[in-house]
PDB file of C-alpha atoms in Angstrom:
ATOM      1  CA  ALA A 121       0.015   0.014  -0.004  1.00  0.00           C
ATOM      2  CA  GLN A 122       1.166   3.419  -0.576  1.00  0.00           C
ATOM      3  CA  SER A 123       2.453   5.650   2.032  1.00  0.00           C
ATOM      4  CA  VAL A 124       3.282   9.321   2.583  1.00  0.00           C
ATOM      5  CA  SER A 125       6.056  10.469   4.857  1.00  0.00           C
ATOM      6  CA  GLN A 126       6.513  14.042   6.337  1.00  0.00           C
ATOM      7  CA  HIS A 127       9.785  14.580   7.527  1.00  0.00           C
ATOM      8  CA  ASN A 128       9.163  17.138  10.280  1.00  0.00           C
ATOM      9  CA  HIS A 129       6.699  16.938  13.010  1.00  0.00           C
ATOM     10  CA  HIS A 130       6.966  20.342  14.052  1.00  0.00           C
ATOM     11  CA  VAL A 131       8.606  23.399  12.439  1.00  0.00           C
ATOM     12  CA  ILE A 132       9.208  26.731  14.217  1.00  0.00           C
ATOM     13  CA  LEU A 133      10.188  29.804  12.244  1.00  0.00           C
ATOM     14  CA  SER A 134      10.323  33.518  12.774  1.00  0.00           C
ATOM     15  CA  GLU A 135       8.421  35.685  10.465  1.00  0.00           C
ATOM     16  CA  ALA A 136      10.075  36.264   7.106  1.00  0.00           C
ATOM     17  CA  ALA A 137      12.193  32.870   7.138  1.00  0.00           C
ATOM     18  CA  SER A 138      11.798  30.648   4.381  1.00  0.00           C
ATOM     19  CA  LEU A 139       9.903  27.355   4.561  1.00  0.00           C
ATOM     20  CA  GLU A 140      10.285  24.180   3.159  1.00  0.00           C
ATOM     21  CA  LEU A 141       8.561  21.162   4.228  1.00  0.00           C
ATOM     22  CA  GLY A 142       9.283  17.788   3.042  1.00  0.00           C
ATOM     23  CA  CYS A 143       7.019  14.979   1.643  1.00  0.00           C
ATOM     24  CA  ASN A 144       7.909  11.617   0.110  1.00  0.00           C
ATOM     25  CA  TYR A 145       5.552   8.924  -1.106  1.00  0.00           C
ATOM     26  CA  SER A 146       6.023   5.617  -1.879  1.00  0.00           C
ATOM     27  CA  TYR A 147       4.106   4.608  -5.067  1.00  0.00           C
ATOM     28  CA  GLY A 148       5.809   3.478  -8.408  1.00  0.00           C
ATOM     29  CA  GLY A 149       2.876   4.597 -10.589  1.00  0.00           C
ATOM     30  CA  THR A 150       1.354   8.110 -11.592  1.00  0.00           C
ATOM     31  CA  VAL A 151       0.126   9.979  -8.863  1.00  0.00           C
ATOM     32  CA  ASN A 152      -1.877  13.207  -8.219  1.00  0.00           C
ATOM     33  CA  LEU A 153      -0.175  15.135  -5.248  1.00  0.00           C
ATOM     34  CA  PHE A 154      -1.901  17.601  -2.827  1.00  0.00           C
ATOM     35  CA  TRP A 155      -0.946  19.781  -0.073  1.00  0.00           C
ATOM     36  CA  TYR A 156      -3.674  20.762   2.594  1.00  0.00           C
ATOM     37  CA  VAL A 157      -3.465  23.210   5.162  1.00  0.00           C
ATOM     38  CA  GLN A 158      -5.570  23.089   8.436  1.00  0.00           C
ATOM     39  CA  TYR A 159      -5.543  26.398  10.492  1.00  0.00           C
ATOM     40  CA  PRO A 160      -6.253  26.249  14.263  1.00  0.00           C
ATOM     41  CA  GLY A 161      -9.856  25.573  14.807  1.00  0.00           C
ATOM     42  CA  GLN A 162     -10.750  25.221  11.159  1.00  0.00           C
ATOM     43  CA  HIS A 163     -11.036  22.325   8.487  1.00  0.00           C
ATOM     44  CA  LEU A 164      -8.682  21.320   5.855  1.00  0.00           C
ATOM     45  CA  GLN A 165      -8.241  23.489   3.055  1.00  0.00           C
ATOM     46  CA  LEU A 166      -6.535  22.834  -0.223  1.00  0.00           C
ATOM     47  CA  LEU A 167      -3.252  24.863  -0.758  1.00  0.00           C
ATOM     48  CA  LEU A 168      -2.262  23.499  -4.068  1.00  0.00           C
ATOM     49  CA  LYS A 169      -2.321  20.288  -6.152  1.00  0.00           C
ATOM     50  CA  TYR A 170      -0.182  18.729  -8.910  1.00  0.00           C
ATOM     51  CA  PHE A 171      -1.804  16.399 -11.463  1.00  0.00           C
ATOM     52  CA  SER A 172       0.531  16.990 -14.612  1.00  0.00           C
ATOM     53  CA  GLY A 173       2.572  19.251 -16.494  1.00  0.00           C
ATOM     54  CA  ASP A 174       5.050  21.796 -15.159  1.00  0.00           C
ATOM     55  CA  PRO A 175       6.247  20.139 -11.885  1.00  0.00           C
ATOM     56  CA  LEU A 176       6.601  23.428  -9.967  1.00  0.00           C
ATOM     57  CA  VAL A 177       3.096  24.186  -8.755  1.00  0.00           C
ATOM     58  CA  LYS A 178       1.841  27.513  -7.480  1.00  0.00           C
ATOM     59  CA  GLY A 179      -0.873  27.573  -4.696  1.00  0.00           C
ATOM     60  CA  ILE A 180      -2.699  30.127  -2.513  1.00  0.00           C
ATOM     61  CA  LYS A 181      -1.297  32.451  -0.192  1.00  0.00           C
ATOM     62  CA  GLY A 182       2.348  32.512  -1.831  1.00  0.00           C
ATOM     63  CA  PHE A 183       2.974  28.702  -1.363  1.00  0.00           C
ATOM     64  CA  GLU A 184       4.506  26.419  -4.082  1.00  0.00           C
ATOM     65  CA  ALA A 185       5.561  23.128  -4.347  1.00  0.00           C
ATOM     66  CA  GLU A 186       7.802  21.234  -6.634  1.00  0.00           C
ATOM     67  CA  PHE A 187       7.280  17.403  -7.692  1.00  0.00           C
ATOM     68  CA  ILE A 188      10.387  15.647  -8.288  1.00  0.00           C
ATOM     69  CA  LYS A 189       9.431  12.238  -9.934  1.00  0.00           C
ATOM     70  CA  SER A 190      12.917  10.584  -9.404  1.00  0.00           C
ATOM     71  CA  LYS A 191      12.779  11.424  -5.703  1.00  0.00           C
ATOM     72  CA  PHE A 192       9.333  10.670  -5.246  1.00  0.00           C
ATOM     73  CA  SER A 193       8.977  14.028  -3.422  1.00  0.00           C
ATOM     74  CA  PHE A 194       6.735  16.883  -3.494  1.00  0.00           C
ATOM     75  CA  ASN A 195       8.031  19.466  -1.047  1.00  0.00           C
ATOM     76  CA  LEU A 196       6.075  22.649  -0.173  1.00  0.00           C
ATOM     77  CA  ARG A 197       7.940  25.969   0.030  1.00  0.00           C
ATOM     78  CA  LYS A 198       7.368  29.650   0.713  1.00  0.00           C
ATOM     79  CA  PRO A 199      10.118  32.242   0.545  1.00  0.00           C
ATOM     80  CA  SER A 200       8.857  34.350   3.461  1.00  0.00           C
ATOM     81  CA  VAL A 201       6.355  33.003   6.008  1.00  0.00           C
ATOM     82  CA  GLN A 202       4.024  35.345   8.141  1.00  0.00           C
ATOM     83  CA  TRP A 203       2.533  34.685  11.398  1.00  0.00           C
ATOM     84  CA  SER A 204      -0.783  33.905   9.805  1.00  0.00           C
ATOM     85  CA  ASP A 205       0.921  30.870   8.407  1.00  0.00           C
ATOM     86  CA  THR A 206       0.751  29.053  11.702  1.00  0.00           C
ATOM     87  CA  ALA A 207      -1.163  25.719  10.858  1.00  0.00           C
ATOM     88  CA  GLU A 208      -0.986  22.128  10.320  1.00  0.00           C
ATOM     89  CA  TYR A 209       0.278  21.042   6.924  1.00  0.00           C
ATOM     90  CA  PHE A 210      -0.636  17.760   5.242  1.00  0.00           C
ATOM     91  CA  CYS A 211       0.753  16.219   2.217  1.00  0.00           C
ATOM     92  CA  ALA A 212      -1.668  13.759   0.358  1.00  0.00           C
ATOM     93  CA  VAL A 213      -1.227  11.460  -2.560  1.00  0.00           C
ATOM     94  CA  ASN A 214      -3.777   9.815  -4.854  1.00  0.00           C
ATOM     95  CA  PRO A 215      -2.277   7.099  -6.834  1.00  0.00           C
ATOM     96  CA  LEU A 216      -3.899   6.975 -10.473  1.00  0.00           C
ATOM     97  CA  GLY A 217      -5.025   3.725 -11.511  1.00  0.00           C
ATOM     98  CA  ALA A 218      -5.695   2.389  -8.102  1.00  0.00           C
ATOM     99  CA  GLY A 219      -9.399   2.327  -9.074  1.00  0.00           C
ATOM    100  CA  SER A 220     -10.433   4.969  -6.634  1.00  0.00           C
ATOM    101  CA  TYR A 221     -10.161   8.597  -5.594  1.00  0.00           C
ATOM    102  CA  GLN A 222      -8.866   7.753  -2.268  1.00  0.00           C
ATOM    103  CA  LEU A 223      -6.355  10.086  -0.665  1.00  0.00           C
ATOM    104  CA  THR A 224      -3.415   9.006   1.721  1.00  0.00           C
ATOM    105  CA  PHE A 225      -2.252  11.467   4.039  1.00  0.00           C
ATOM    106  CA  GLY A 226       1.155  12.079   5.755  1.00  0.00           C
ATOM    107  CA  LYS A 227       1.021  12.551   9.597  1.00  0.00           C
ATOM    108  CA  GLY A 228       1.171  16.293   9.015  1.00  0.00           C
ATOM    109  CA  THR A 229       3.727  19.037  10.094  1.00  0.00           C
ATOM    110  CA  LYS A 230       2.754  21.608  12.403  1.00  0.00           C
ATOM    111  CA  LEU A 231       4.342  24.994  11.529  1.00  0.00           C
ATOM    112  CA  SER A 232       4.427  27.638  14.174  1.00  0.00           C
ATOM    113  CA  VAL A 233       5.535  31.073  13.114  1.00  0.00           C
ATOM    114  CA  ILE A 234       7.020  33.427  15.765  1.00  0.00           C
ATOM    115  CA  PRO A 235       6.255  37.079  15.353  1.00  0.00           C
TER     116      PRO A 235
ATOM    117  CA  GLY B 211     -18.649  28.066  -2.473  1.00  0.00           C
ATOM    118  CA  ALA B 212     -17.782  24.552  -1.536  1.00  0.00           C
ATOM    119  CA  VAL B 213     -19.282  24.626   1.875  1.00  0.00           C
ATOM    120  CA  VAL B 214     -19.365  21.663   3.887  1.00  0.00           C
ATOM    121  CA  SER B 215     -21.025  21.291   7.253  1.00  0.00           C
ATOM    122  CA  GLN B 216     -20.723  18.733   9.973  1.00  0.00           C
ATOM    123  CA  HIS B 217     -23.073  18.455  12.813  1.00  0.00           C
ATOM    124  CA  PRO B 218     -22.529  18.127  15.692  1.00  0.00           C
ATOM    125  CA  SER B 219     -19.100  19.477  15.962  1.00  0.00           C
ATOM    126  CA  TRP B 220     -18.697  18.059  19.233  1.00  0.00           C
ATOM    127  CA  VAL B 221     -20.328  15.468  21.135  1.00  0.00           C
ATOM    128  CA  ILE B 222     -19.924  13.406  24.308  1.00  0.00           C
ATOM    129  CA  CYS B 223     -21.646   9.936  24.831  1.00  0.00           C
ATOM    130  CA  LYS B 224     -21.711   7.200  27.147  1.00  0.00           C
ATOM    131  CA  SER B 225     -20.182   4.103  26.359  1.00  0.00           C
ATOM    132  CA  GLY B 226     -22.742   1.525  24.662  1.00  0.00           C
ATOM    133  CA  THR B 227     -24.915   4.300  22.907  1.00  0.00           C
ATOM    134  CA  SER B 228     -24.964   5.493  19.405  1.00  0.00           C
ATOM    135  CA  VAL B 229     -24.116   8.561  17.743  1.00  0.00           C
ATOM    136  CA  LYS B 230     -25.209   9.703  14.347  1.00  0.00           C
ATOM    137  CA  ILE B 231     -22.891  12.474  12.527  1.00  0.00           C
ATOM    138  CA  GLU B 232     -24.235  14.452   9.652  1.00  0.00           C
ATOM    139  CA  CYS B 233     -22.309  15.559   6.871  1.00  0.00           C
ATOM    140  CA  ARG B 234     -23.798  18.225   4.493  1.00  0.00           C
ATOM    141  CA  SER B 235     -22.367  19.675   1.198  1.00  0.00           C
ATOM    142  CA  LEU B 236     -24.371  22.987   1.139  1.00  0.00           C
ATOM    143  CA  ASP B 237     -23.705  24.365  -2.340  1.00  0.00           C
ATOM    144  CA  PHE B 238     -22.560  21.530  -4.254  1.00  0.00           C
ATOM    145  CA  GLN B 239     -23.556  18.007  -5.123  1.00  0.00           C
ATOM    146  CA  ALA B 240     -21.112  15.137  -3.698  1.00  0.00           C
ATOM    147  CA  THR B 241     -21.159  12.123  -5.829  1.00  0.00           C
ATOM    148  CA  THR B 242     -18.565  10.435  -3.539  1.00  0.00           C
ATOM    149  CA  MET B 243     -18.273  10.786   0.266  1.00  0.00           C
ATOM    150  CA  PHE B 244     -15.052   9.724   2.118  1.00  0.00           C
ATOM    151  CA  TRP B 245     -15.217   9.448   5.839  1.00  0.00           C
ATOM    152  CA  TYR B 246     -11.844   9.975   7.901  1.00  0.00           C
ATOM    153  CA  ARG B 247     -11.016   9.744  11.316  1.00  0.00           C
ATOM    154  CA  GLN B 248      -7.945  11.502  13.066  1.00  0.00           C
ATOM    155  CA  PHE B 249      -6.225  10.802  16.316  1.00  0.00           C
ATOM    156  CA  PRO B 250      -4.191  13.154  18.177  1.00  0.00           C
ATOM    157  CA  LYS B 251      -1.243  14.143  16.440  1.00  0.00           C
ATOM    158  CA  GLN B 252      -1.842  11.651  13.678  1.00  0.00           C
ATOM    159  CA  SER B 253      -2.661  11.898  10.015  1.00  0.00           C
ATOM    160  CA  LEU B 254      -6.271  11.363   8.575  1.00  0.00           C
ATOM    161  CA  MET B 255      -7.105   7.706   8.205  1.00  0.00           C
ATOM    162  CA  LEU B 256      -9.704   6.851   5.598  1.00  0.00           C
ATOM    163  CA  MET B 257     -12.413   4.759   6.972  1.00  0.00           C
ATOM    164  CA  ALA B 258     -14.934   4.477   4.131  1.00  0.00           C
ATOM    165  CA  THR B 259     -15.785   5.632   0.768  1.00  0.00           C
ATOM    166  CA  SER B 260     -19.587   5.915  -0.305  1.00  0.00           C
ATOM    167  CA  ASN B 261     -21.092   6.885  -3.673  1.00  0.00           C
ATOM    168  CA  GLU B 262     -24.775   8.187  -3.592  1.00  0.00           C
ATOM    169  CA  GLY B 263     -27.371   5.657  -3.353  1.00  0.00           C
ATOM    170  CA  SER B 264     -24.706   2.785  -2.997  1.00  0.00           C
ATOM    171  CA  LYS B 265     -23.291   0.812  -0.153  1.00  0.00           C
ATOM    172  CA  ALA B 266     -20.083   2.162   1.378  1.00  0.00           C
ATOM    173  CA  THR B 267     -16.702   0.495   0.970  1.00  0.00           C
ATOM    174  CA  TYR B 268     -14.841   0.235   4.230  1.00  0.00           C
ATOM    175  CA  GLU B 269     -11.179   0.166   4.441  1.00  0.00           C
ATOM    176  CA  GLN B 270      -9.344  -2.807   5.994  1.00  0.00           C
ATOM    177  CA  GLY B 271      -9.726  -2.889   9.758  1.00  0.00           C
ATOM    178  CA  VAL B 272     -12.882  -0.709  10.048  1.00  0.00           C
ATOM    179  CA  GLU B 273     -15.936  -2.770  11.299  1.00  0.00           C
ATOM    180  CA  LYS B 274     -18.817  -1.796   8.707  1.00  0.00           C
ATOM    181  CA  ASP B 275     -21.355  -2.984  11.468  1.00  0.00           C
ATOM    182  CA  LYS B 276     -19.950  -0.424  13.961  1.00  0.00           C
ATOM    183  CA  PHE B 277     -19.454   2.372  11.654  1.00  0.00           C
ATOM    184  CA  LEU B 278     -22.836   2.865   9.459  1.00  0.00           C
ATOM    185  CA  ILE B 279     -22.496   4.941   6.591  1.00  0.00           C
ATOM    186  CA  ASN B 280     -25.661   6.231   4.773  1.00  0.00           C
ATOM    187  CA  HIS B 281     -25.106   8.384   1.540  1.00  0.00           C
ATOM    188  CA  ALA B 282     -28.860   8.891   0.733  1.00  0.00           C
ATOM    189  CA  SER B 283     -28.441  11.794  -1.533  1.00  0.00           C
ATOM    190  CA  LEU B 284     -25.908  14.177  -3.082  1.00  0.00           C
ATOM    191  CA  THR B 285     -25.922  16.536  -0.239  1.00  0.00           C
ATOM    192  CA  LEU B 286     -26.145  14.656   2.828  1.00  0.00           C
ATOM    193  CA  SER B 287     -24.104  11.718   4.252  1.00  0.00           C
ATOM    194  CA  THR B 288     -24.470  10.315   7.687  1.00  0.00           C
ATOM    195  CA  LEU B 289     -21.942   8.184   9.804  1.00  0.00           C
ATOM    196  CA  THR B 290     -23.428   6.480  12.768  1.00  0.00           C
ATOM    197  CA  VAL B 291     -21.172   5.150  15.527  1.00  0.00           C
ATOM    198  CA  THR B 292     -22.915   2.206  17.099  1.00  0.00           C
ATOM    199  CA  SER B 293     -22.365   0.768  20.567  1.00  0.00           C
ATOM    200  CA  ALA B 294     -19.475   3.368  21.031  1.00  0.00           C
ATOM    201  CA  HIS B 295     -16.675   2.643  23.102  1.00  0.00           C
ATOM    202  CA  PRO B 296     -14.068   4.891  24.690  1.00  0.00           C
ATOM    203  CA  GLU B 297     -11.539   3.850  21.774  1.00  0.00           C
ATOM    204  CA  ASP B 298     -13.910   5.221  19.432  1.00  0.00           C
ATOM    205  CA  SER B 299     -13.018   8.692  20.584  1.00  0.00           C
ATOM    206  CA  SER B 300     -11.506  10.532  17.821  1.00  0.00           C
ATOM    207  CA  PHE B 301     -12.226  13.409  15.398  1.00  0.00           C
ATOM    208  CA  TYR B 302     -14.331  12.407  12.342  1.00  0.00           C
ATOM    209  CA  ILE B 303     -14.028  14.414   9.230  1.00  0.00           C
ATOM    210  CA  CYS B 304     -16.337  14.023   5.943  1.00  0.00           C
ATOM    211  CA  SER B 305     -14.985  14.827   2.720  1.00  0.00           C
ATOM    212  CA  PRO B 306     -17.217  15.170  -0.217  1.00  0.00           C
ATOM    213  CA  ARG B 307     -16.026  14.882  -3.708  1.00  0.00           C
ATOM    214  CA  THR B 308     -17.696  16.402  -6.609  1.00  0.00           C
ATOM    215  CA  GLY B 309     -18.090  14.630  -9.944  1.00  0.00           C
ATOM    216  CA  ILE B 310     -15.354  16.566 -11.641  1.00  0.00           C
ATOM    217  CA  GLY B 311     -12.947  15.582  -8.967  1.00  0.00           C
ATOM    218  CA  GLU B 312     -12.894  18.463  -6.456  1.00  0.00           C
ATOM    219  CA  GLN B 313     -12.471  17.186  -2.887  1.00  0.00           C
ATOM    220  CA  TYR B 314     -13.526  19.429  -0.013  1.00  0.00           C
ATOM    221  CA  PHE B 315     -13.334  18.652   3.909  1.00  0.00           C
ATOM    222  CA  GLY B 316     -15.857  19.166   6.502  1.00  0.00           C
ATOM    223  CA  PRO B 317     -14.812  20.981   9.783  1.00  0.00           C
ATOM    224  CA  GLY B 318     -14.904  17.691  11.752  1.00  0.00           C
ATOM    225  CA  THR B 319     -16.921  16.141  14.546  1.00  0.00           C
ATOM    226  CA  ARG B 320     -15.090  15.499  17.914  1.00  0.00           C
ATOM    227  CA  LEU B 321     -16.452  12.405  19.615  1.00  0.00           C
ATOM    228  CA  THR B 322     -15.696  11.791  23.224  1.00  0.00           C
ATOM    229  CA  VAL B 323     -17.058   8.374  24.683  1.00  0.00           C
ATOM    230  CA  THR B 324     -17.012   8.243  28.432  1.00  0.00           C
TER     231      THR B 324
END
């Protein structure tokens, strides 16, 4: 079965620092990739997604992610974080050809941004 | 757009009782509904998938007789936790998916079984 690994459980950054959150997946075939964000007390929201084409994907709120097929990675980046980015971030994978639309989630990375 | 509601948002029940959680897609139609549970500091774990008007497909290890899922319409799905036990205490999240592949998430329901 496919799995998704997020390397960091908790990341603490100062405002204006750059962010990179790692995500690796284990599935040999074609995948759709997602990053979701969960702000404190709120539900999951889609940040960005990759289906095909340009491996550098831009999402909302200045986030971007790069799909590196050879590394089975889909790392999330933001050049300058803000206090309002404090949230939990989840990477998710949907393997194509699996016959379903199921998402497999990573365990999440909690980001705390210090003003 | 894409508003998903869950009711109740928080429920406490006694061991042995049943709890029903409702999930509504308020401004779109959900052809597929996913139900997840999330334990503290852990990821979302898929429990089951249902298509409107069909029986749900449960993930391995999820008891279908304990977690009853009904997806009677394109805007409403329910999850009933029957004979709840303390180990069922968790955060339950519905995730409706449209026919064109857009997937959204409900705000979740925190279930505490005493």
